[in-house]
PDB file of C-alpha atoms in Angstrom:
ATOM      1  CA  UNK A 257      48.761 -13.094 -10.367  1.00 62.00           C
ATOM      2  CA  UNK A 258      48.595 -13.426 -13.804  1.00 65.00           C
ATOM      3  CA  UNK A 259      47.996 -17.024 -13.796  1.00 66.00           C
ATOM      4  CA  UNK A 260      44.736 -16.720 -11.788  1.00 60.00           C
ATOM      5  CA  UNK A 261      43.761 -13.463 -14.304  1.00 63.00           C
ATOM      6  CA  UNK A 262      44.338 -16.238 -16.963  1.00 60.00           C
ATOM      7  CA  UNK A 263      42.317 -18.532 -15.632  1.00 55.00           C
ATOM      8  CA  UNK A 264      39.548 -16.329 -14.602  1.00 57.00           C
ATOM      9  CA  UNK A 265      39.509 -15.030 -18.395  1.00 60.00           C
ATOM     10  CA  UNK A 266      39.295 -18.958 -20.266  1.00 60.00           C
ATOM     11  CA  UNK A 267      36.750 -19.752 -17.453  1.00 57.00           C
ATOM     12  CA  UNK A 268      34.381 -16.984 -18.347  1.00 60.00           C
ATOM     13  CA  UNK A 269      34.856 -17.343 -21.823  1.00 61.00           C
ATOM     14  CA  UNK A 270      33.762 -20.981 -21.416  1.00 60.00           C
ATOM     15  CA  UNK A 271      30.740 -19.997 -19.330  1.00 64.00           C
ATOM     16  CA  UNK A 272      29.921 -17.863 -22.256  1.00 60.00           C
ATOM     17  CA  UNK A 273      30.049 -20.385 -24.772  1.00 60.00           C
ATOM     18  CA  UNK A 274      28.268 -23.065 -22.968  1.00 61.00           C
ATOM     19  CA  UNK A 275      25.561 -19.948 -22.064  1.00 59.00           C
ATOM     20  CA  UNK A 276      25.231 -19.322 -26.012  1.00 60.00           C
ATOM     21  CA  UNK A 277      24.634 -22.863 -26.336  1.00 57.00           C
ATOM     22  CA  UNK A 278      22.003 -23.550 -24.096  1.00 54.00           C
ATOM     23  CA  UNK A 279      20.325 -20.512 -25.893  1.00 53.00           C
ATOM     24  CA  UNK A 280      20.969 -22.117 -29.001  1.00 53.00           C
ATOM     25  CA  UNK A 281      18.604 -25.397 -28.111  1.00 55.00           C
ATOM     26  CA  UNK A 282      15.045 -25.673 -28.628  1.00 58.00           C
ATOM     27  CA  UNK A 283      13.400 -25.091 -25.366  1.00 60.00           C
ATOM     28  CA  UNK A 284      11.113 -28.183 -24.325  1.00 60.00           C
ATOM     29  CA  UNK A 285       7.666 -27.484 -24.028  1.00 60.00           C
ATOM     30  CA  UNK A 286       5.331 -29.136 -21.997  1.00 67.00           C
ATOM     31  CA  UNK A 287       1.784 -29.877 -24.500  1.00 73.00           C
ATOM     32  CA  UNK A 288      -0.678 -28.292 -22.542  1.00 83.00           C
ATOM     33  CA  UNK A 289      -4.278 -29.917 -22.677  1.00 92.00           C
ATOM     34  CA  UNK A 290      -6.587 -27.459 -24.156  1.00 95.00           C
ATOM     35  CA  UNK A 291     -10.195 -27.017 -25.706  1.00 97.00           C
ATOM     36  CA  UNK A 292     -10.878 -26.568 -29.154  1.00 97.00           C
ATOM     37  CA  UNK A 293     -14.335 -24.969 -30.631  1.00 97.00           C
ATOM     38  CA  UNK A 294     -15.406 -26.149 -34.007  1.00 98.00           C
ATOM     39  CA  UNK A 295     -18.397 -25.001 -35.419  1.00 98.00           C
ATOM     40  CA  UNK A 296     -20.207 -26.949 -37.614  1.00 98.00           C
ATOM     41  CA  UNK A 297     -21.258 -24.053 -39.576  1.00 98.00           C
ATOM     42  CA  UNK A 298     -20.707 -20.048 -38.921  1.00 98.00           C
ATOM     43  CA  UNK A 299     -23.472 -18.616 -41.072  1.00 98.00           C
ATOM     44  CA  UNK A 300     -27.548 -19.327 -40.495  1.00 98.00           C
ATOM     45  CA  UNK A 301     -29.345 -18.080 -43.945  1.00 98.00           C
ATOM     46  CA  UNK A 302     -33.230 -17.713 -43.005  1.00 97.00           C
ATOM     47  CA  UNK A 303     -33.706 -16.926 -46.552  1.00 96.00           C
ATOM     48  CA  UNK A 304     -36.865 -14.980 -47.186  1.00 97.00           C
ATOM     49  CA  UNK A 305     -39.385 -15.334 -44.385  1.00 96.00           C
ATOM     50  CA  UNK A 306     -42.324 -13.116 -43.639  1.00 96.00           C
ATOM     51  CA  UNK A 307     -43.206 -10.705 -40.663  1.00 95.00           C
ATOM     52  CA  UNK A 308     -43.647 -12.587 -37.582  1.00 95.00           C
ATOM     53  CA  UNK A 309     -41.766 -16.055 -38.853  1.00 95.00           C
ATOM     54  CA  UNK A 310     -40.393 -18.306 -36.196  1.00 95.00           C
ATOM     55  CA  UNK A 311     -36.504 -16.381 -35.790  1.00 95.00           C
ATOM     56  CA  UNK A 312     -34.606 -19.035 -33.764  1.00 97.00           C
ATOM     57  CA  UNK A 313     -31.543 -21.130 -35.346  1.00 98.00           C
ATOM     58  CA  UNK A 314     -29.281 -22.966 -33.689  1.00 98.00           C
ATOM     59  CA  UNK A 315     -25.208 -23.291 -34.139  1.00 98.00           C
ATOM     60  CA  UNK A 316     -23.667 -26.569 -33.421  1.00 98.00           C
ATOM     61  CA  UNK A 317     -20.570 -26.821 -32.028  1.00 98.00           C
ATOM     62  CA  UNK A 318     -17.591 -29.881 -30.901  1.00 98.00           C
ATOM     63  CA  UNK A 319     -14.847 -29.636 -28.722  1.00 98.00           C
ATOM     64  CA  UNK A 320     -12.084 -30.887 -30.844  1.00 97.00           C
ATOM     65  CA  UNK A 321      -9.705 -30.069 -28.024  1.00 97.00           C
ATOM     66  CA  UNK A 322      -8.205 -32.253 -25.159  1.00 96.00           C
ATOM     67  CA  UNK A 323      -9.795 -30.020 -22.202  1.00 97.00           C
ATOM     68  CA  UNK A 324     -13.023 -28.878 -21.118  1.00 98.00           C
ATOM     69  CA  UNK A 325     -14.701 -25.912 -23.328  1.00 98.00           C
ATOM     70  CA  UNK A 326     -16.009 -23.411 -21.262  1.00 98.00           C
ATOM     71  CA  UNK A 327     -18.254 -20.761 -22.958  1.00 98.00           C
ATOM     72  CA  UNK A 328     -17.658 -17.339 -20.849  1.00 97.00           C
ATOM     73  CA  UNK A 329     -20.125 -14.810 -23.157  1.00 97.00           C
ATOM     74  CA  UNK A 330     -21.911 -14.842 -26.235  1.00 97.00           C
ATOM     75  CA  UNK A 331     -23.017 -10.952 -27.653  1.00 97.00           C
ATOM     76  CA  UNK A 332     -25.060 -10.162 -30.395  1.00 96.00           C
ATOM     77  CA  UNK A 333     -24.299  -7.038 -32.534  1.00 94.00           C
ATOM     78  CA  UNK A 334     -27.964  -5.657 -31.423  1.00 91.00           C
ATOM     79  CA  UNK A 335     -30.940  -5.980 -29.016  1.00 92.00           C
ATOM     80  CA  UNK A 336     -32.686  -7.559 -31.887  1.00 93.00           C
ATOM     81  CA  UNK A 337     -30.549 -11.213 -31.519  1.00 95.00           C
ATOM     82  CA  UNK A 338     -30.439 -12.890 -28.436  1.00 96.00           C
ATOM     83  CA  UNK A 339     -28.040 -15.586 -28.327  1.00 98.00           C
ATOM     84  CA  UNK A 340     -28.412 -18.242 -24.997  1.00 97.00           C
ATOM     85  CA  UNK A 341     -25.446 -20.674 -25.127  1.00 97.00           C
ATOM     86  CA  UNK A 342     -24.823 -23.330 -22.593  1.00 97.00           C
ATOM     87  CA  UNK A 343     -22.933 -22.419 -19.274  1.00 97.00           C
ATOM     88  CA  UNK A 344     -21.481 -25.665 -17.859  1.00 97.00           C
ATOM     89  CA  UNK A 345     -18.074 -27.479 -19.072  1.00 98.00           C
ATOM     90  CA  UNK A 346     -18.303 -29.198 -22.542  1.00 98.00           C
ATOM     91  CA  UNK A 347     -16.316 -32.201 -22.422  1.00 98.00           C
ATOM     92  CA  UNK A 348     -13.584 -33.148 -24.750  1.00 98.00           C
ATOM     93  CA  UNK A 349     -15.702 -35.018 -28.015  1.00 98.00           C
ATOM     94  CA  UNK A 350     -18.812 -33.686 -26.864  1.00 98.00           C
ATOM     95  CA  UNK A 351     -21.388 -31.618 -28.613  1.00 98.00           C
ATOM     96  CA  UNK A 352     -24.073 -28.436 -27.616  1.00 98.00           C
ATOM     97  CA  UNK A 353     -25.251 -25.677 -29.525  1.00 98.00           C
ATOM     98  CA  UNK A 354     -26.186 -21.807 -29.023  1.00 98.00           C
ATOM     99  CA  UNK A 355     -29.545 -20.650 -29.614  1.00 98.00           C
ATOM    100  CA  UNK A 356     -30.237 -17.455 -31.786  1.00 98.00           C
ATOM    101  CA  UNK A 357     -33.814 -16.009 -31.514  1.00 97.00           C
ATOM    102  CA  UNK A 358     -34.330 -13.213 -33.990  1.00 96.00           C
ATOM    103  CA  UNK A 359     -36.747 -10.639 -33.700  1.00 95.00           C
ATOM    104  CA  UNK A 360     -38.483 -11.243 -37.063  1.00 95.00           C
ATOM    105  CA  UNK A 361     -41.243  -7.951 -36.584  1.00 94.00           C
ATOM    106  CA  UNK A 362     -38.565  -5.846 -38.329  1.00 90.00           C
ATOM    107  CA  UNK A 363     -38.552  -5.571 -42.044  1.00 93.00           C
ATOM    108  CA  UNK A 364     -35.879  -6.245 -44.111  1.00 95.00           C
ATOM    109  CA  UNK A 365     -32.108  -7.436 -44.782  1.00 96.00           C
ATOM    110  CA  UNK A 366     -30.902  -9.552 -41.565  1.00 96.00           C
ATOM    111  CA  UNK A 367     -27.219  -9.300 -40.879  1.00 97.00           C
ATOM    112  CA  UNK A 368     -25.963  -9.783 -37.697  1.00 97.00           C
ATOM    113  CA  UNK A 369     -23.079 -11.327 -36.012  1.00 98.00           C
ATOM    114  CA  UNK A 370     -22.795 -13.352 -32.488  1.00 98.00           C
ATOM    115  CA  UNK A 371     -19.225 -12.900 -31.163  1.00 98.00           C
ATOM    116  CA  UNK A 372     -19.019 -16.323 -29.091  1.00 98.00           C
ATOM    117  CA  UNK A 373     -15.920 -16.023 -26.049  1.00 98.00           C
ATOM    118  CA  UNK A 374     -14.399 -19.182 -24.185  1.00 98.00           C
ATOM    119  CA  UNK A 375     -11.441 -20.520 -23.267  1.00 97.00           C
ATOM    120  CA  UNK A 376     -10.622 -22.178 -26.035  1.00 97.00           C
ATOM    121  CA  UNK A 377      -7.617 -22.371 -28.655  1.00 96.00           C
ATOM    122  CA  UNK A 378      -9.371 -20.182 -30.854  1.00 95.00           C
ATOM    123  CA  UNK A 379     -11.271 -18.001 -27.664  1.00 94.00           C
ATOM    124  CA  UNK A 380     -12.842 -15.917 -30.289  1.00 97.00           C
ATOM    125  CA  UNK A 381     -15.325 -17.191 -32.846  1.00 98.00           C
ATOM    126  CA  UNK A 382     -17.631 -14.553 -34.720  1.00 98.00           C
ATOM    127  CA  UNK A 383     -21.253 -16.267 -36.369  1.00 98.00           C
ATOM    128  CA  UNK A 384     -23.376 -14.657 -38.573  1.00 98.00           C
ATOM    129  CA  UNK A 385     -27.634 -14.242 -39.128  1.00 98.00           C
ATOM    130  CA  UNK A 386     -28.767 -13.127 -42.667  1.00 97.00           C
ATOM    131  CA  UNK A 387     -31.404 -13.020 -44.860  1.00 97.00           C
ATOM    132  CA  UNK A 388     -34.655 -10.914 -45.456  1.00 97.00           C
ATOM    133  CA  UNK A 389     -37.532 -10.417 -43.662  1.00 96.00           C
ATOM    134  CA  UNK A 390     -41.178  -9.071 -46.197  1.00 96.00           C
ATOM    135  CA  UNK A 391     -43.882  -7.571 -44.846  1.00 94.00           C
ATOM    136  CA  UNK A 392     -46.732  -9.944 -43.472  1.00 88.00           C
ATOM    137  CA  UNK A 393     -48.871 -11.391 -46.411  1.00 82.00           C
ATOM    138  CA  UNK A 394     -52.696  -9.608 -46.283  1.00 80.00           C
ATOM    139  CA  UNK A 395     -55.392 -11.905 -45.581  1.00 74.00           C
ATOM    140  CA  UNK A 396     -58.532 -11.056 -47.859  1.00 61.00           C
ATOM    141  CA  UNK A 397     -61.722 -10.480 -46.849  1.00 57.00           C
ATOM    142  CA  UNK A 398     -63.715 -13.854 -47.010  1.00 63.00           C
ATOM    143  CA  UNK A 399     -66.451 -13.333 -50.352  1.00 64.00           C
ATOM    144  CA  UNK A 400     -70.027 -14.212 -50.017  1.00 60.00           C
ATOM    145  CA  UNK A 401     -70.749 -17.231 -51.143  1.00 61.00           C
ATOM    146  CA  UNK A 402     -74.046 -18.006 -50.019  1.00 61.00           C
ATOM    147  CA  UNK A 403     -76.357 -17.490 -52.950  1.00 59.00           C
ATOM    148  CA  UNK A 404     -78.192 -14.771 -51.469  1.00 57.00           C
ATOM    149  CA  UNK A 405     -78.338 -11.985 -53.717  1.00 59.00           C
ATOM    150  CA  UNK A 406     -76.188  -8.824 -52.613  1.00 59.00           C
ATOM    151  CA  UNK A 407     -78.071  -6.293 -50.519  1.00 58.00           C
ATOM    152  CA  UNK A 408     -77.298  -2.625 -51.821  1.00 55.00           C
TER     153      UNK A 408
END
């Protein structure tokens, strides 16, 4: 009896060790295949533009990654930005862009972000709108110029 108690003791403490061993190892990891979004830039500067200027920019992206890029949403901050982004697959290498169209009948500082979602390493990407928007110009009344003396 207490040769099988013996042996039952050195055989769990060898399944321990070889146990804390196998922990010890660096797991192998299969590389999984997936999309990467790289922006070409994250901020659009309109600068100053007046009332009524043409508010669309576009953000160029590449996926860098070794999958598909799918682009599930794209929000803007406000009502005021629209964002339309393309909704099939972007292949590996390939290239596409979101379109921004800002409302530019308000007056004043832009700055507003366009959270962009996808399935992508880096599935959250935030772009940014700025700049400033002045009043419309005036247009003065056209003078009389044709050599007719003025009528009071």
């Amino acid at each position: 009896m207490k040769k099988v108690i013996s042996l039952l003791m050195v055989l769990a403490l060898v399944m321990g060790a070889m146990a804390q061993n196998d922990a010890a190892k660096p797991k192998k990891t299969k590389k999984v295949k997936t999309p990467e979004i790289t922006f070409e830039s994250l901020v659009h500067d309109y600068g100053q533009i007046n009332q009524g200027d043409n508010g669309e920019c576009e953000f160029v992206f590449k996926n860098t990654g070794k999958a598909d890029l799918i682009l599930t949403n794209c929000r803007s901050s406000c009502g005021c930005t629209v964002p339309s982004w393309p909704k099939d697959p972007i292949a590996p290498g390939k290239k596409a862009a979101i379109k921004v169209k800002y409302n530019t009948q308000r007056i004043g500082q832009i700055n507003k972000t366009i959270t962009v979602e996808s399935n992508a390493v880096n599935d959250r990407v935030v772009l940014k709108i700025t700049g400033n928007i002045s009043p419309k110009p005036t247009e003065a009344a056209p003078e009389n110029n044709s050599g007719a003396p003025k009528v009071n």
